[in-house]
PDB file of C-alpha atoms and ligand atoms in Angstrom:
ATOM      1  CA  MET A   1      -4.266  17.021  -7.673  1.00 98.00           C
ATOM      2  CA  ASN A   2      -2.753  16.124  -4.299  1.00 98.00           C
ATOM      3  CA  VAL A   3      -0.342  13.224  -3.899  1.00 98.00           C
ATOM      4  CA  LEU A   4       1.041  11.754  -0.682  1.00 99.00           C
ATOM      5  CA  ILE A   5       4.137   9.552  -0.909  1.00 99.00           C
ATOM      6  CA  VAL A   6       4.670   7.274   2.068  1.00 99.00           C
ATOM      7  CA  SER A   7       8.356   6.420   1.971  1.00 98.00           C
ATOM      8  CA  ALA A   8      10.030   3.622   3.929  1.00 99.00           C
ATOM      9  CA  HIS A   9      13.788   3.331   3.441  1.00 98.00           C
ATOM     10  CA  PRO A  10      16.376   4.081   6.157  1.00 98.00           C
ATOM     11  CA  ASP A  11      18.949   5.639   3.801  1.00 98.00           C
ATOM     12  CA  PRO A  12      18.272   8.898   1.937  1.00 98.00           C
ATOM     13  CA  ALA A  13      21.061   7.920  -0.510  1.00 98.00           C
ATOM     14  CA  SER A  14      19.383   4.622  -1.463  1.00 98.00           C
ATOM     15  CA  LEU A  15      18.044   3.575  -4.829  1.00 98.00           C
ATOM     16  CA  THR A  16      14.521   3.369  -3.408  1.00 98.00           C
ATOM     17  CA  VAL A  17      14.661   6.993  -2.250  1.00 98.00           C
ATOM     18  CA  ALA A  18      16.261   8.162  -5.516  1.00 98.00           C
ATOM     19  CA  LEU A  19      13.367   6.593  -7.447  1.00 98.00           C
ATOM     20  CA  ARG A  20      10.844   8.063  -4.996  1.00 98.00           C
ATOM     21  CA  ASP A  21      12.332  11.487  -5.741  1.00 98.00           C
ATOM     22  CA  VAL A  22      12.051  10.899  -9.484  1.00 98.00           C
ATOM     23  CA  ALA A  23       8.335  10.275  -8.950  1.00 98.00           C
ATOM     24  CA  ALA A  24       7.902  13.318  -6.686  1.00 98.00           C
ATOM     25  CA  ASP A  25       9.794  15.635  -9.054  1.00 98.00           C
ATOM     26  CA  GLN A  26       7.737  14.473 -12.019  1.00 98.00           C
ATOM     27  CA  LEU A  27       4.455  14.971 -10.162  1.00 98.00           C
ATOM     28  CA  ARG A  28       5.466  18.473  -9.035  1.00 98.00           C
ATOM     29  CA  ALA A  29       6.619  19.374 -12.551  1.00 98.00           C
ATOM     30  CA  ALA A  30       3.169  18.337 -13.797  1.00 98.00           C
ATOM     31  CA  GLY A  31       1.552  20.766 -11.331  1.00 98.00           C
ATOM     32  CA  HIS A  32       0.478  18.336  -8.613  1.00 98.00           C
ATOM     33  CA  ALA A  33       0.968  19.117  -4.921  1.00 98.00           C
ATOM     34  CA  VAL A  34       3.156  16.477  -3.250  1.00 98.00           C
ATOM     35  CA  GLN A  35       3.757  15.654   0.408  1.00 98.00           C
ATOM     36  CA  VAL A  36       6.225  12.989   1.497  1.00 98.00           C
ATOM     37  CA  SER A  37       5.922  11.069   4.746  1.00 98.00           C
ATOM     38  CA  ASP A  38       9.497   9.818   5.164  1.00 98.00           C
ATOM     39  CA  LEU A  39       8.901   7.310   7.946  1.00 98.00           C
ATOM     40  CA  TYR A  40      12.524   6.849   9.050  1.00 98.00           C
ATOM     41  CA  ALA A  41      13.208  10.598   8.977  1.00 98.00           C
ATOM     42  CA  MET A  42      10.041  11.092  11.060  1.00 98.00           C
ATOM     43  CA  ASN A  43      11.174   8.381  13.491  1.00 98.00           C
ATOM     44  CA  TRP A  44       7.741   6.847  13.004  1.00 98.00           C
ATOM     45  CA  LYS A  45       6.591   4.736  15.936  1.00 98.00           C
ATOM     46  CA  ALA A  46       5.664   1.422  14.335  1.00 98.00           C
ATOM     47  CA  ALA A  47       4.313  -0.647  17.223  1.00 98.00           C
ATOM     48  CA  VAL A  48       0.728  -0.399  18.420  1.00 98.00           C
ATOM     49  CA  ASP A  49       0.884  -0.229  22.225  1.00 97.00           C
ATOM     50  CA  ARG A  50      -0.726   1.404  25.250  1.00 96.00           C
ATOM     51  CA  ALA A  51       0.839   4.764  24.446  1.00 96.00           C
ATOM     52  CA  ASP A  52      -1.617   4.948  21.523  1.00 97.00           C
ATOM     53  CA  PHE A  53      -4.633   4.853  23.817  1.00 96.00           C
ATOM     54  CA  LEU A  54      -4.384   7.552  26.430  1.00 91.00           C
ATOM     55  CA  HIS A  55      -7.889   6.834  27.748  1.00 93.00           C
ATOM     56  CA  LEU A  56      -6.953   3.352  29.028  1.00 94.00           C
ATOM     57  CA  THR A  57      -6.438   3.075  32.756  1.00 93.00           C
ATOM     58  CA  ALA A  58      -3.287   1.308  33.958  1.00 90.00           C
ATOM     59  CA  ASP A  59      -4.966  -1.993  34.791  1.00 92.00           C
ATOM     60  CA  GLU A  60      -7.476  -2.024  31.931  1.00 94.00           C
ATOM     61  CA  GLN A  61      -7.126  -4.789  29.342  1.00 95.00           C
ATOM     62  CA  MET A  62      -6.013  -3.405  25.968  1.00 96.00           C
ATOM     63  CA  ARG A  63      -8.117  -4.781  23.126  1.00 96.00           C
ATOM     64  CA  PRO A  64      -6.600  -2.892  20.181  1.00 96.00           C
ATOM     65  CA  PRO A  65      -9.663  -2.646  17.883  1.00 95.00           C
ATOM     66  CA  VAL A  66     -11.903  -1.585  20.765  1.00 96.00           C
ATOM     67  CA  ALA A  67      -9.332   0.847  22.147  1.00 96.00           C
ATOM     68  CA  SER A  68      -8.874   2.286  18.651  1.00 96.00           C
ATOM     69  CA  MET A  69     -12.624   2.785  18.247  1.00 95.00           C
ATOM     70  CA  GLN A  70     -12.871   4.423  21.678  1.00 96.00           C
ATOM     71  CA  ALA A  71      -9.921   6.736  20.992  1.00 96.00           C
ATOM     72  CA  ALA A  72     -11.356   7.801  17.626  1.00 94.00           C
ATOM     73  CA  ALA A  73     -14.766   8.482  19.193  1.00 93.00           C
ATOM     74  CA  ALA A  74     -13.258  10.442  22.084  1.00 94.00           C
ATOM     75  CA  GLY A  75     -10.912  12.387  19.791  1.00 93.00           C
ATOM     76  CA  THR A  76      -7.875  11.071  21.637  1.00 95.00           C
ATOM     77  CA  LEU A  77      -5.947   9.452  18.796  1.00 97.00           C
ATOM     78  CA  THR A  78      -2.326  10.532  19.057  1.00 97.00           C
ATOM     79  CA  ARG A  79      -1.100  13.600  17.133  1.00 97.00           C
ATOM     80  CA  ASP A  80       1.215  11.577  14.841  1.00 98.00           C
ATOM     81  CA  VAL A  81      -1.663   9.339  13.717  1.00 98.00           C
ATOM     82  CA  LEU A  82      -4.022  12.301  13.204  1.00 98.00           C
ATOM     83  CA  ASP A  83      -1.382  14.129  11.143  1.00 98.00           C
ATOM     84  CA  GLU A  84      -0.984  11.142   8.828  1.00 98.00           C
ATOM     85  CA  GLN A  85      -4.755  10.690   8.537  1.00 98.00           C
ATOM     86  CA  GLU A  86      -5.081  14.353   7.562  1.00 98.00           C
ATOM     87  CA  LYS A  87      -2.463  13.869   4.841  1.00 98.00           C
ATOM     88  CA  VAL A  88      -4.296  10.810   3.509  1.00 98.00           C
ATOM     89  CA  LEU A  89      -7.620  12.685   3.479  1.00 98.00           C
ATOM     90  CA  TRP A  90      -5.893  15.580   1.681  1.00 98.00           C
ATOM     91  CA  ALA A  91      -4.477  13.261  -0.973  1.00 98.00           C
ATOM     92  CA  ASP A  92      -6.183  12.218  -4.194  1.00 98.00           C
ATOM     93  CA  ALA A  93      -3.530   9.531  -4.580  1.00 98.00           C
ATOM     94  CA  VAL A  94      -1.169   7.828  -2.150  1.00 98.00           C
ATOM     95  CA  ILE A  95       2.050   6.171  -3.352  1.00 99.00           C
ATOM     96  CA  PHE A  96       3.907   3.690  -1.152  1.00 99.00           C
ATOM     97  CA  SER A  97       7.663   3.578  -1.856  1.00 99.00           C
ATOM     98  CA  PHE A  98       9.651   0.787  -0.186  1.00 98.00           C
ATOM     99  CA  PRO A  99      12.093  -2.101  -0.678  1.00 98.00           C
ATOM    100  CA  LEU A 100      10.643  -5.610  -0.498  1.00 98.00           C
ATOM    101  CA  TRP A 101      11.811  -7.015   2.829  1.00 98.00           C
ATOM    102  CA  TRP A 102      10.967 -10.624   3.560  1.00 98.00           C
ATOM    103  CA  PHE A 103       8.324 -10.645   0.861  1.00 98.00           C
ATOM    104  CA  SER A 104       6.456  -7.715   2.346  1.00 98.00           C
ATOM    105  CA  VAL A 105       6.729  -4.092   3.459  1.00 98.00           C
ATOM    106  CA  PRO A 106       9.444  -3.026   5.949  1.00 98.00           C
ATOM    107  CA  ALA A 107       8.164  -3.191   9.545  1.00 98.00           C
ATOM    108  CA  ILE A 108       8.058   0.594   9.855  1.00 98.00           C
ATOM    109  CA  LEU A 109       5.574   0.791   6.978  1.00 98.00           C
ATOM    110  CA  LYS A 110       3.465  -2.064   8.342  1.00 98.00           C
ATOM    111  CA  GLY A 111       3.399  -0.103  11.592  1.00 98.00           C
ATOM    112  CA  TRP A 112       2.226   3.004   9.725  1.00 98.00           C
ATOM    113  CA  ILE A 113      -0.697   0.999   8.339  1.00 98.00           C
ATOM    114  CA  ASP A 114      -1.403  -0.620  11.731  1.00 98.00           C
ATOM    115  CA  ARG A 115      -1.691   2.771  13.417  1.00 98.00           C
ATOM    116  CA  VAL A 116      -2.965   5.153  10.726  1.00 98.00           C
ATOM    117  CA  TRP A 117      -5.709   2.808   9.491  1.00 98.00           C
ATOM    118  CA  SER A 118      -7.453   3.130  12.857  1.00 97.00           C
ATOM    119  CA  SER A 119     -10.994   1.989  13.632  1.00 96.00           C
ATOM    120  CA  GLY A 120     -13.448   4.103  11.647  1.00 95.00           C
ATOM    121  CA  PHE A 121     -10.674   5.161   9.273  1.00 96.00           C
ATOM    122  CA  GLY A 122      -9.188   2.011   7.739  1.00 96.00           C
ATOM    123  CA  TYR A 123     -11.804  -0.422   9.028  1.00 94.00           C
ATOM    124  CA  GLN A 124     -15.136  -0.486  10.858  1.00 92.00           C
ATOM    125  CA  ASN A 125     -16.677   1.947   8.414  1.00 88.00           C
ATOM    126  CA  GLY A 126     -20.260   0.816   8.879  1.00 86.00           C
ATOM    127  CA  GLY A 127     -19.569  -2.420   6.990  1.00 85.00           C
ATOM    128  CA  GLU A 128     -18.131  -0.585   3.982  1.00 93.00           C
ATOM    129  CA  ARG A 129     -14.959  -2.207   2.678  1.00 95.00           C
ATOM    130  CA  TYR A 130     -13.355  -3.661  -0.438  1.00 96.00           C
ATOM    131  CA  GLY A 131     -14.177  -0.997  -2.962  1.00 92.00           C
ATOM    132  CA  ALA A 132     -16.056   1.183  -0.475  1.00 94.00           C
ATOM    133  CA  GLY A 133     -15.100   2.882   2.776  1.00 93.00           C
ATOM    134  CA  ARG A 134     -13.535   6.054   4.060  1.00 93.00           C
ATOM    135  CA  LEU A 135     -10.830   6.163   1.372  1.00 97.00           C
ATOM    136  CA  ALA A 136     -13.078   5.441  -1.630  1.00 97.00           C
ATOM    137  CA  GLY A 137     -12.441   7.695  -4.606  1.00 97.00           C
ATOM    138  CA  LYS A 138      -8.719   7.934  -3.889  1.00 98.00           C
ATOM    139  CA  ARG A 139      -6.005   6.084  -5.778  1.00 98.00           C
ATOM    140  CA  ALA A 140      -3.144   4.113  -4.265  1.00 98.00           C
ATOM    141  CA  MET A 141      -0.043   2.619  -5.843  1.00 98.00           C
ATOM    142  CA  VAL A 142       2.890   0.549  -4.675  1.00 98.00           C
ATOM    143  CA  MET A 143       6.398   1.365  -5.943  1.00 98.00           C
ATOM    144  CA  VAL A 144       8.693  -1.416  -4.787  1.00 98.00           C
ATOM    145  CA  THR A 145      12.368  -2.287  -5.250  1.00 98.00           C
ATOM    146  CA  ILE A 146      13.251  -5.974  -5.140  1.00 98.00           C
ATOM    147  CA  GLY A 147      16.569  -7.821  -4.884  1.00 98.00           C
ATOM    148  CA  GLY A 148      15.478 -10.944  -6.790  1.00 98.00           C
ATOM    149  CA  ARG A 149      15.191 -11.390 -10.536  1.00 98.00           C
ATOM    150  CA  GLU A 150      11.849 -10.974 -12.317  1.00 98.00           C
ATOM    151  CA  SER A 151      11.842 -14.726 -13.120  1.00 98.00           C
ATOM    152  CA  HIS A 152      11.890 -15.526  -9.373  1.00 98.00           C
ATOM    153  CA  TYR A 153       8.524 -13.735  -9.169  1.00 98.00           C
ATOM    154  CA  SER A 154       6.946 -15.092 -12.356  1.00 98.00           C
ATOM    155  CA  ASP A 155       4.024 -17.529 -12.365  1.00 95.00           C
ATOM    156  CA  ARG A 156       6.515 -20.412 -12.141  1.00 96.00           C
ATOM    157  CA  GLY A 157       9.115 -18.562 -10.044  1.00 98.00           C
ATOM    158  CA  ILE A 158      10.226 -20.029  -6.731  1.00 98.00           C
ATOM    159  CA  ASN A 159       9.171 -16.957  -4.724  1.00 98.00           C
ATOM    160  CA  GLY A 160       5.637 -17.085  -6.071  1.00 97.00           C
ATOM    161  CA  PRO A 161       3.990 -14.658  -8.513  1.00 97.00           C
ATOM    162  CA  ILE A 162       4.554 -11.001  -7.611  1.00 98.00           C
ATOM    163  CA  ASP A 163       0.818 -10.249  -7.889  1.00 98.00           C
ATOM    164  CA  ASP A 164       0.153 -12.920  -5.253  1.00 98.00           C
ATOM    165  CA  LEU A 165       2.878 -11.625  -2.921  1.00 98.00           C
ATOM    166  CA  LEU A 166       1.532  -8.095  -3.218  1.00 98.00           C
ATOM    167  CA  PHE A 167      -2.103  -9.208  -2.835  1.00 98.00           C
ATOM    168  CA  PRO A 168      -2.201  -8.756   0.966  1.00 98.00           C
ATOM    169  CA  ILE A 169      -0.904  -5.206   0.432  1.00 98.00           C
ATOM    170  CA  ASN A 170      -2.899  -4.210  -2.651  1.00 98.00           C
ATOM    171  CA  HIS A 171      -6.134  -5.986  -1.793  1.00 98.00           C
ATOM    172  CA  GLY A 172      -5.877  -6.191   2.010  1.00 98.00           C
ATOM    173  CA  MET A 173      -4.230  -2.957   3.116  1.00 98.00           C
ATOM    174  CA  LEU A 174      -5.373  -0.718   0.239  1.00 98.00           C
ATOM    175  CA  TYR A 175      -8.531  -2.004  -1.479  1.00 98.00           C
ATOM    176  CA  TYR A 176     -10.128  -2.971   1.855  1.00 97.00           C
ATOM    177  CA  PRO A 177     -10.267   0.649   3.142  1.00 97.00           C
ATOM    178  CA  GLY A 178     -11.598   1.795  -0.220  1.00 97.00           C
ATOM    179  CA  PHE A 179      -8.738   2.856  -2.496  1.00 98.00           C
ATOM    180  CA  ASP A 180      -8.741   2.225  -6.221  1.00 98.00           C
ATOM    181  CA  VAL A 181      -5.450   0.340  -6.385  1.00 98.00           C
ATOM    182  CA  LEU A 182      -3.220   0.880  -9.406  1.00 98.00           C
ATOM    183  CA  PRO A 183      -0.908  -1.757 -10.871  1.00 98.00           C
ATOM    184  CA  PRO A 184       2.353  -1.704  -8.888  1.00 98.00           C
ATOM    185  CA  TYR A 185       5.626  -0.413 -10.281  1.00 98.00           C
ATOM    186  CA  VAL A 186       8.263  -3.045  -9.539  1.00 98.00           C
ATOM    187  CA  VAL A 187      12.051  -2.742  -9.932  1.00 98.00           C
ATOM    188  CA  TYR A 188      13.717  -6.174  -9.864  1.00 98.00           C
ATOM    189  CA  ARG A 189      17.346  -7.183  -9.329  1.00 98.00           C
ATOM    190  CA  THR A 190      18.307  -3.942  -7.696  1.00 98.00           C
ATOM    191  CA  ASP A 191      21.922  -4.979  -7.042  1.00 96.00           C
ATOM    192  CA  ARG A 192      22.421  -4.902 -10.823  1.00 96.00           C
ATOM    193  CA  MET A 193      21.342  -1.272 -11.122  1.00 98.00           C
ATOM    194  CA  ASP A 194      23.730   0.888 -13.135  1.00 97.00           C
ATOM    195  CA  GLU A 195      23.435   4.384 -14.538  1.00 97.00           C
ATOM    196  CA  ALA A 196      21.877   3.300 -17.851  1.00 98.00           C
ATOM    197  CA  ARG A 197      19.243   1.169 -16.116  1.00 98.00           C
ATOM    198  CA  PHE A 198      18.603   3.910 -13.588  1.00 98.00           C
ATOM    199  CA  GLN A 199      17.862   6.335 -16.435  1.00 98.00           C
ATOM    200  CA  GLU A 200      15.522   3.822 -18.105  1.00 98.00           C
ATOM    201  CA  THR A 201      13.767   3.078 -14.794  1.00 98.00           C
ATOM    202  CA  SER A 202      13.392   6.815 -14.132  1.00 98.00           C
ATOM    203  CA  ARG A 203      11.850   7.275 -17.573  1.00 98.00           C
ATOM    204  CA  GLU A 204       9.307   4.527 -16.854  1.00 98.00           C
ATOM    205  CA  ILE A 205       8.488   6.049 -13.469  1.00 98.00           C
ATOM    206  CA  ARG A 206       7.903   9.456 -15.058  1.00 98.00           C
ATOM    207  CA  GLU A 207       5.506   7.768 -17.489  1.00 98.00           C
ATOM    208  CA  ARG A 208       3.706   6.030 -14.649  1.00 98.00           C
ATOM    209  CA  MET A 209       3.372   9.320 -12.791  1.00 98.00           C
ATOM    210  CA  ALA A 210       1.951  10.967 -15.913  1.00 98.00           C
ATOM    211  CA  SER A 211      -0.811   8.317 -15.962  1.00 98.00           C
ATOM    212  CA  LEU A 212      -1.410   8.262 -12.194  1.00 98.00           C
ATOM    213  CA  PHE A 213      -4.919   9.667 -12.538  1.00 98.00           C
ATOM    214  CA  THR A 214      -5.892   7.924 -15.775  1.00 98.00           C
ATOM    215  CA  ILE A 215      -4.489   4.382 -15.660  1.00 97.00           C
ATOM    216  CA  ALA A 216      -7.085   1.662 -14.943  1.00 97.00           C
ATOM    217  CA  PRO A 217      -6.995   0.263 -11.395  1.00 98.00           C
ATOM    218  CA  ILE A 218      -6.519  -3.432 -10.675  1.00 98.00           C
ATOM    219  CA  PRO A 219     -10.013  -4.859 -11.320  1.00 98.00           C
ATOM    220  CA  PHE A 220     -10.674  -6.250  -7.837  1.00 98.00           C
ATOM    221  CA  ARG A 221     -14.243  -7.351  -7.217  1.00 97.00           C
ATOM    222  CA  PRO A 222     -16.084  -4.952  -4.864  1.00 96.00           C
ATOM    223  CA  GLN A 223     -17.645  -6.679  -1.868  1.00 95.00           C
ATOM    224  CA  ALA A 224     -20.999  -5.075  -2.637  1.00 94.00           C
ATOM    225  CA  GLY A 225     -20.763  -5.682  -6.391  1.00 94.00           C
ATOM    226  CA  GLY A 226     -22.963  -8.777  -6.387  1.00 93.00           C
ATOM    227  CA  ASP A 227     -20.198 -11.373  -6.811  1.00 95.00           C
ATOM    228  CA  TYR A 228     -20.169 -12.522  -3.170  1.00 96.00           C
ATOM    229  CA  VAL A 229     -22.728 -14.311  -1.030  1.00 94.00           C
ATOM    230  CA  ASP A 230     -23.923 -11.624   1.384  1.00 87.00           C
ATOM    231  CA  LYS A 231     -22.986 -12.678   4.912  1.00 84.00           C
ATOM    232  CA  LEU A 232     -20.390 -15.326   4.098  1.00 89.00           C
ATOM    233  CA  VAL A 233     -18.586 -12.945   1.733  1.00 92.00           C
ATOM    234  CA  GLU A 234     -17.369 -15.826  -0.376  1.00 95.00           C
ATOM    235  CA  LEU A 235     -17.607 -15.865  -4.130  1.00 96.00           C
ATOM    236  CA  LYS A 236     -20.925 -17.086  -5.448  1.00 96.00           C
ATOM    237  CA  GLU A 237     -20.704 -20.677  -6.621  1.00 95.00           C
ATOM    238  CA  GLU A 238     -21.429 -19.850 -10.265  1.00 95.00           C
ATOM    239  CA  ILE A 239     -18.642 -17.251 -10.318  1.00 94.00           C
ATOM    240  CA  ALA A 240     -16.158 -19.429  -8.447  1.00 94.00           C
ATOM    241  CA  ALA A 241     -16.842 -22.256 -10.900  1.00 95.00           C
ATOM    242  CA  THR A 242     -15.168 -20.379 -13.749  1.00 94.00           C
ATOM    243  CA  ALA A 243     -12.789 -18.110 -11.777  1.00 94.00           C
ATOM    244  CA  PRO A 244      -9.134 -19.082 -11.340  1.00 93.00           C
ATOM    245  CA  ARG A 245      -8.122 -20.521  -7.976  1.00 93.00           C
ATOM    246  CA  GLY A 246      -6.292 -18.457  -5.352  1.00 94.00           C
ATOM    247  CA  PHE A 247      -6.035 -14.691  -5.126  1.00 96.00           C
ATOM    248  CA  ALA A 248      -6.785 -14.204  -8.825  1.00 96.00           C
ATOM    249  CA  ALA A 249     -10.372 -15.319  -8.147  1.00 96.00           C
ATOM    250  CA  HIS A 250     -10.961 -11.841  -6.709  1.00 97.00           C
ATOM    251  CA  LEU A 251     -10.202 -10.143 -10.011  1.00 97.00           C
ATOM    252  CA  ASP A 252     -12.876  -9.477 -12.582  1.00 94.00           C
ATOM    253  CA  HIS A 253     -11.187  -8.579 -15.849  1.00 89.00           C
ATOM    254  CA  ARG A 254     -14.492  -7.389 -17.315  1.00 86.00           C
ATOM    255  CA  ARG A 255     -14.036  -4.387 -14.992  1.00 78.00           C
ATOM    256  CA  THR A 256     -10.723  -3.396 -16.636  1.00 71.00           C
TER     257      THR A 256
HETATM  258  P1  FAD B 301      20.496   0.263  -2.771  1.00 68.08           P
HETATM  259  O1  FAD B 301      21.278  -0.749  -2.023  1.00 68.08           O
HETATM  260  O2  FAD B 301      20.475   1.662  -2.256  1.00 68.08           O
HETATM  261  O3  FAD B 301      20.988   0.304  -4.288  1.00 68.08           O
HETATM  262  C1  FAD B 301      20.952  -0.861  -5.106  1.00 68.08           C
HETATM  263  C2  FAD B 301      21.894  -0.617  -6.300  1.00 68.08           C
HETATM  264  O4  FAD B 301      21.443   0.520  -7.018  1.00 68.08           O
HETATM  265  C3  FAD B 301      23.332  -0.343  -5.897  1.00 68.08           C
HETATM  266  O5  FAD B 301      24.160  -1.079  -6.776  1.00 68.08           O
HETATM  267  C4  FAD B 301      23.521   1.118  -6.097  1.00 68.08           C
HETATM  268  O6  FAD B 301      24.831   1.441  -6.497  1.00 68.08           O
HETATM  269  C5  FAD B 301      22.532   1.420  -7.218  1.00 68.08           C
HETATM  270  N1  FAD B 301      22.034   2.789  -7.097  1.00 68.08           N
HETATM  271  C6  FAD B 301      21.548   3.381  -5.991  1.00 68.08           C
HETATM  272  N2  FAD B 301      21.178   4.647  -6.260  1.00 68.08           N
HETATM  273  C7  FAD B 301      21.431   4.837  -7.570  1.00 68.08           C
HETATM  274  C8  FAD B 301      21.271   5.953  -8.425  1.00 68.08           C
HETATM  275  N3  FAD B 301      20.751   7.114  -7.992  1.00 68.08           N
HETATM  276  N4  FAD B 301      21.636   5.810  -9.708  1.00 68.08           N
HETATM  277  C9  FAD B 301      22.140   4.665 -10.168  1.00 68.08           C
HETATM  278  N5  FAD B 301      22.324   3.560  -9.390  1.00 68.08           N
HETATM  279  C10 FAD B 301      21.974   3.661  -8.100  1.00 68.08           C
HETATM  280  N6  FAD B 301      14.823  -9.241  -1.875  1.00 68.08           N
HETATM  281  C11 FAD B 301      13.908 -10.089  -2.401  1.00 68.08           C
HETATM  282  O7  FAD B 301      13.896 -10.315  -3.609  1.00 68.08           O
HETATM  283  N7  FAD B 301      12.950 -10.665  -1.605  1.00 68.08           N
HETATM  284  C12 FAD B 301      12.910 -10.458  -0.278  1.00 68.08           C
HETATM  285  O8  FAD B 301      12.017 -10.969   0.397  1.00 68.08           O
HETATM  286  C13 FAD B 301      13.906  -9.617   0.316  1.00 68.08           C
HETATM  287  N8  FAD B 301      13.927  -9.406   1.643  1.00 68.08           N
HETATM  288  C14 FAD B 301      14.865  -8.584   2.190  1.00 68.08           C
HETATM  289  C15 FAD B 301      14.883  -8.374   3.558  1.00 68.08           C
HETATM  290  C16 FAD B 301      15.795  -7.498   4.129  1.00 68.08           C
HETATM  291  C17 FAD B 301      15.755  -7.275   5.604  1.00 68.08           C
HETATM  292  C18 FAD B 301      16.730  -6.843   3.308  1.00 68.08           C
HETATM  293  C19 FAD B 301      17.733  -5.896   3.898  1.00 68.08           C
HETATM  294  C20 FAD B 301      16.733  -7.042   1.945  1.00 68.08           C
HETATM  295  C21 FAD B 301      15.800  -7.909   1.355  1.00 68.08           C
HETATM  296  N9  FAD B 301      15.753  -8.124  -0.014  1.00 68.08           N
HETATM  297  C22 FAD B 301      14.842  -8.995  -0.561  1.00 68.08           C
HETATM  298  C23 FAD B 301      16.575  -7.311  -0.940  1.00 68.08           C
HETATM  299  C24 FAD B 301      15.935  -5.920  -1.085  1.00 68.08           C
HETATM  300  O9  FAD B 301      14.702  -6.016  -1.741  1.00 68.08           O
HETATM  301  C25 FAD B 301      16.905  -5.007  -1.807  1.00 68.08           C
HETATM  302  O10 FAD B 301      18.020  -4.861  -0.933  1.00 68.08           O
HETATM  303  C26 FAD B 301      16.314  -3.641  -2.101  1.00 68.08           C
HETATM  304  O11 FAD B 301      15.318  -3.702  -3.057  1.00 68.08           O
HETATM  305  C27 FAD B 301      17.388  -2.693  -2.614  1.00 68.08           C
HETATM  306  O12 FAD B 301      16.879  -1.392  -2.609  1.00 68.08           O
HETATM  307  P2  FAD B 301      17.748  -0.191  -1.995  1.00 68.08           P
HETATM  308  O13 FAD B 301      17.018   1.068  -2.224  1.00 68.08           O
HETATM  309  O14 FAD B 301      18.114  -0.545  -0.599  1.00 68.08           O
HETATM  310  O15 FAD B 301      19.009  -0.293  -2.982  1.00 68.08           O
END
């Protein structure tokens, strides 16, 4: 199978990159083909701006979704975006490796999503989204290193539950364009990493890589699965009545 790792850490000697390489080595040893998009090494341009839309005239208003749609239709998306889209289309699974920065992805990775998930690729796929869309049939997984302790991210933790913090990434950035999203692999309290823990973490990552194509995805509810009122796209009353409140309402554990 083909695996793309999108990697967002500025230092090749970091823990995050070392763990990314453990994953890549394991996948290659198992016979998978692996490509790595190392965003800092590529000097990835994170900001969406006029340079992305060569068809716009100098005084034309830039409406990013419209400009993105026009560029895709005219075949004028920039080469860096097209290269990344080709890698994603090549991949059967995409792994996102990054440190948690301000409770989210580093800006360079957000900028990769902003630009690579262009109109007709990440969104505006004829109404297909959340469990359908251009990237349906592919798997995606987050591998994240975190400074705080696991308890800070528990159900009662001050930072909020990790599944809630990752919901905009897993459900919004990944499930929306169609991926089957796998449970994340999270490394907490990274400043307390020592050799013994690194070896144990590496062992767990190798195990996760071995199950990349068999582990059950997070059981998000597909938009077209019958759980939502058609146009409003809110949960049907009878489902909402027994579902938990908040992000967890969009999980259906019977799908596990
Ligand atoms: P590194 O600093 O590279 O390494 C961490 C430790 O692992 C070091 O002790 C190092 O010696 C050891 N190590 C590295 N490589 C190896 C190896 N190969 N073998 C054995 N040991 C090794 N944290 C939060 O909890 N929530 C936040 O919202 C948050 N926001 C942040 C925002 C910013 C802008 C920044 C800079 C940090 C933030 N942090 C936050 C902390 C951040 O999540 C951690 O700094 C990050 O996870 C550490 O990963 P790293 O790869 O940079 O680790």
